[in-house]
């Protein structure tokens, strides 16, 4: 178990991409799991894989952009397991469209998926965690905003917002036993949105490109480490990820 009293975790975005790796790593730690995403059939597949490890798994098909669905997720999880100790806000994504082609609805949906959904889920779970004086929220953000990756205006605004949200949440509640961490991911290879795009476009990476990628397993291990060692912020990228983040803050035009 990651921490001796932690028994149950909710993982959003558990149906495909990086999420199932996070789910498997938590299951190996003996955590019961609540899997949330929209695709029931993919969640079923992930659940079947981890039930073999002996932990209990609950599937709650959920659109994280829908407030009622988030309430239902928390209610169902607490009714089934009694309490939730860990929340991993992993669901996220980008439309991969030039910003001037966005509609107002596109903007709202992207902010809901990457920022207000995770904030709302945290808000719903926090009272129970505070009552029990234990819990950990792990938010999955991106290095995208720091490096100004093309046409990610809305995604980056939301992901940078998630970093700020985590920082203040952590400062406000850490002394109560409820803590928070943010993982800032660089490019991930082998699974997830980046890997999918490369496959669809038949792109091949140079050796240097490959060297800058992390594996989904590394993300999953970082989730465990962030909880176990109560890390404020972890950059998941081989080599000088933290340095890149620091340099882009000091020199906003660097690399653009
Ligand atoms: N892959 C990378 O290179 C990379 C880099 C930096 C940051 N990240 C971040 O890492 C996280 C995981 O990314 P990924 O690469 O694994 O993406 P992915 O392969 O596209 O998977 C996204 C996950 O989020 C779920 N999801 C999407 N929209 C949802 C919604 N409205 N409600 C509920 N669930 C929803 C998807 O499930 P359904 O479609 O079934 O709902 C899926 O499980 C994201 O927060 C992403 O921003 C990834």
Short mmCIF file of N, CA, C and O in Angstrom, two decimals, residues 40 65 72 79 96 112 114 134 149 156 166 183-184 192 203 231 246-247:
data_model
loop_
_atom_site.label_atom_id
_atom_site.label_comp_id
_atom_site.label_asym_id
_atom_site.label_seq_id
_atom_site.Cartn_x
_atom_site.Cartn_y
_atom_site.Cartn_z
N UNK A 40 -17.35 2.92 -21.62
CA UNK A 40 -17.61 1.78 -20.73
C UNK A 40 -16.83 0.54 -21.18
O UNK A 40 -16.23 -0.16 -20.36
N UNK A 65 -16.73 16.60 -17.86
CA UNK A 65 -17.15 17.98 -18.14
C UNK A 65 -18.58 18.22 -17.64
O UNK A 65 -19.10 19.32 -17.77
N UNK A 72 -22.32 12.18 -9.23
CA UNK A 72 -22.71 10.77 -9.23
C UNK A 72 -21.48 9.87 -9.02
O UNK A 72 -21.55 8.87 -8.30
N UNK A 79 -20.30 5.43 -1.64
CA UNK A 79 -21.29 4.43 -1.20
C UNK A 79 -20.69 3.02 -1.29
O UNK A 79 -20.90 2.18 -0.44
N UNK A 96 -6.48 19.87 -30.74
CA UNK A 96 -5.49 19.91 -31.82
C UNK A 96 -6.06 20.65 -33.03
O UNK A 96 -6.19 20.09 -34.13
N UNK A 112 -13.37 22.84 -19.22
CA UNK A 112 -14.07 21.92 -18.31
C UNK A 112 -13.30 20.60 -18.18
O UNK A 112 -13.15 20.05 -17.09
N UNK A 114 -10.03 19.99 -18.77
CA UNK A 114 -8.65 20.06 -18.25
C UNK A 114 -8.50 20.86 -16.96
O UNK A 114 -7.46 20.79 -16.31
N UNK A 134 -7.07 12.63 6.06
CA UNK A 134 -6.13 11.97 5.15
C UNK A 134 -6.64 12.00 3.72
O UNK A 134 -7.85 11.95 3.49
N UNK A 149 3.85 25.07 -27.00
CA UNK A 149 3.61 24.11 -28.07
C UNK A 149 2.51 24.68 -28.98
O UNK A 149 1.51 25.19 -28.50
N UNK A 156 -3.22 24.78 -22.79
CA UNK A 156 -2.13 25.23 -21.93
C UNK A 156 -2.63 26.14 -20.82
O UNK A 156 -2.14 26.08 -19.69
N UNK A 166 -3.25 23.49 -7.82
CA UNK A 166 -2.62 22.49 -6.94
C UNK A 166 -1.73 23.18 -5.90
O UNK A 166 -1.71 22.78 -4.73
N UNK A 183 1.78 16.70 -11.44
CA UNK A 183 2.79 16.11 -12.33
C UNK A 183 2.77 16.90 -13.63
O UNK A 183 1.70 17.04 -14.25
N UNK A 184 3.91 17.39 -14.03
CA UNK A 184 3.99 18.17 -15.27
C UNK A 184 4.68 17.28 -16.30
O UNK A 184 5.89 17.02 -16.22
N UNK A 192 -0.99 6.97 -25.18
CA UNK A 192 -1.49 8.32 -24.97
C UNK A 192 -1.56 9.11 -26.26
O UNK A 192 -1.25 8.62 -27.35
N UNK A 203 4.56 9.12 -38.32
CA UNK A 203 5.77 9.90 -38.02
C UNK A 203 6.81 9.02 -37.34
O UNK A 203 6.46 8.15 -36.53
N UNK A 231 5.26 15.02 -2.78
CA UNK A 231 5.95 15.98 -3.64
C UNK A 231 4.99 17.09 -4.07
O UNK A 231 3.85 16.80 -4.43
N UNK A 246 12.10 25.85 -15.51
CA UNK A 246 12.63 27.04 -14.83
C UNK A 246 13.09 28.08 -15.86
O UNK A 246 12.81 29.28 -15.73
N UNK A 247 13.78 27.61 -16.91
CA UNK A 247 14.31 28.55 -17.92
C UNK A 247 13.19 29.25 -18.68
O UNK A 247 13.28 30.46 -18.95
#
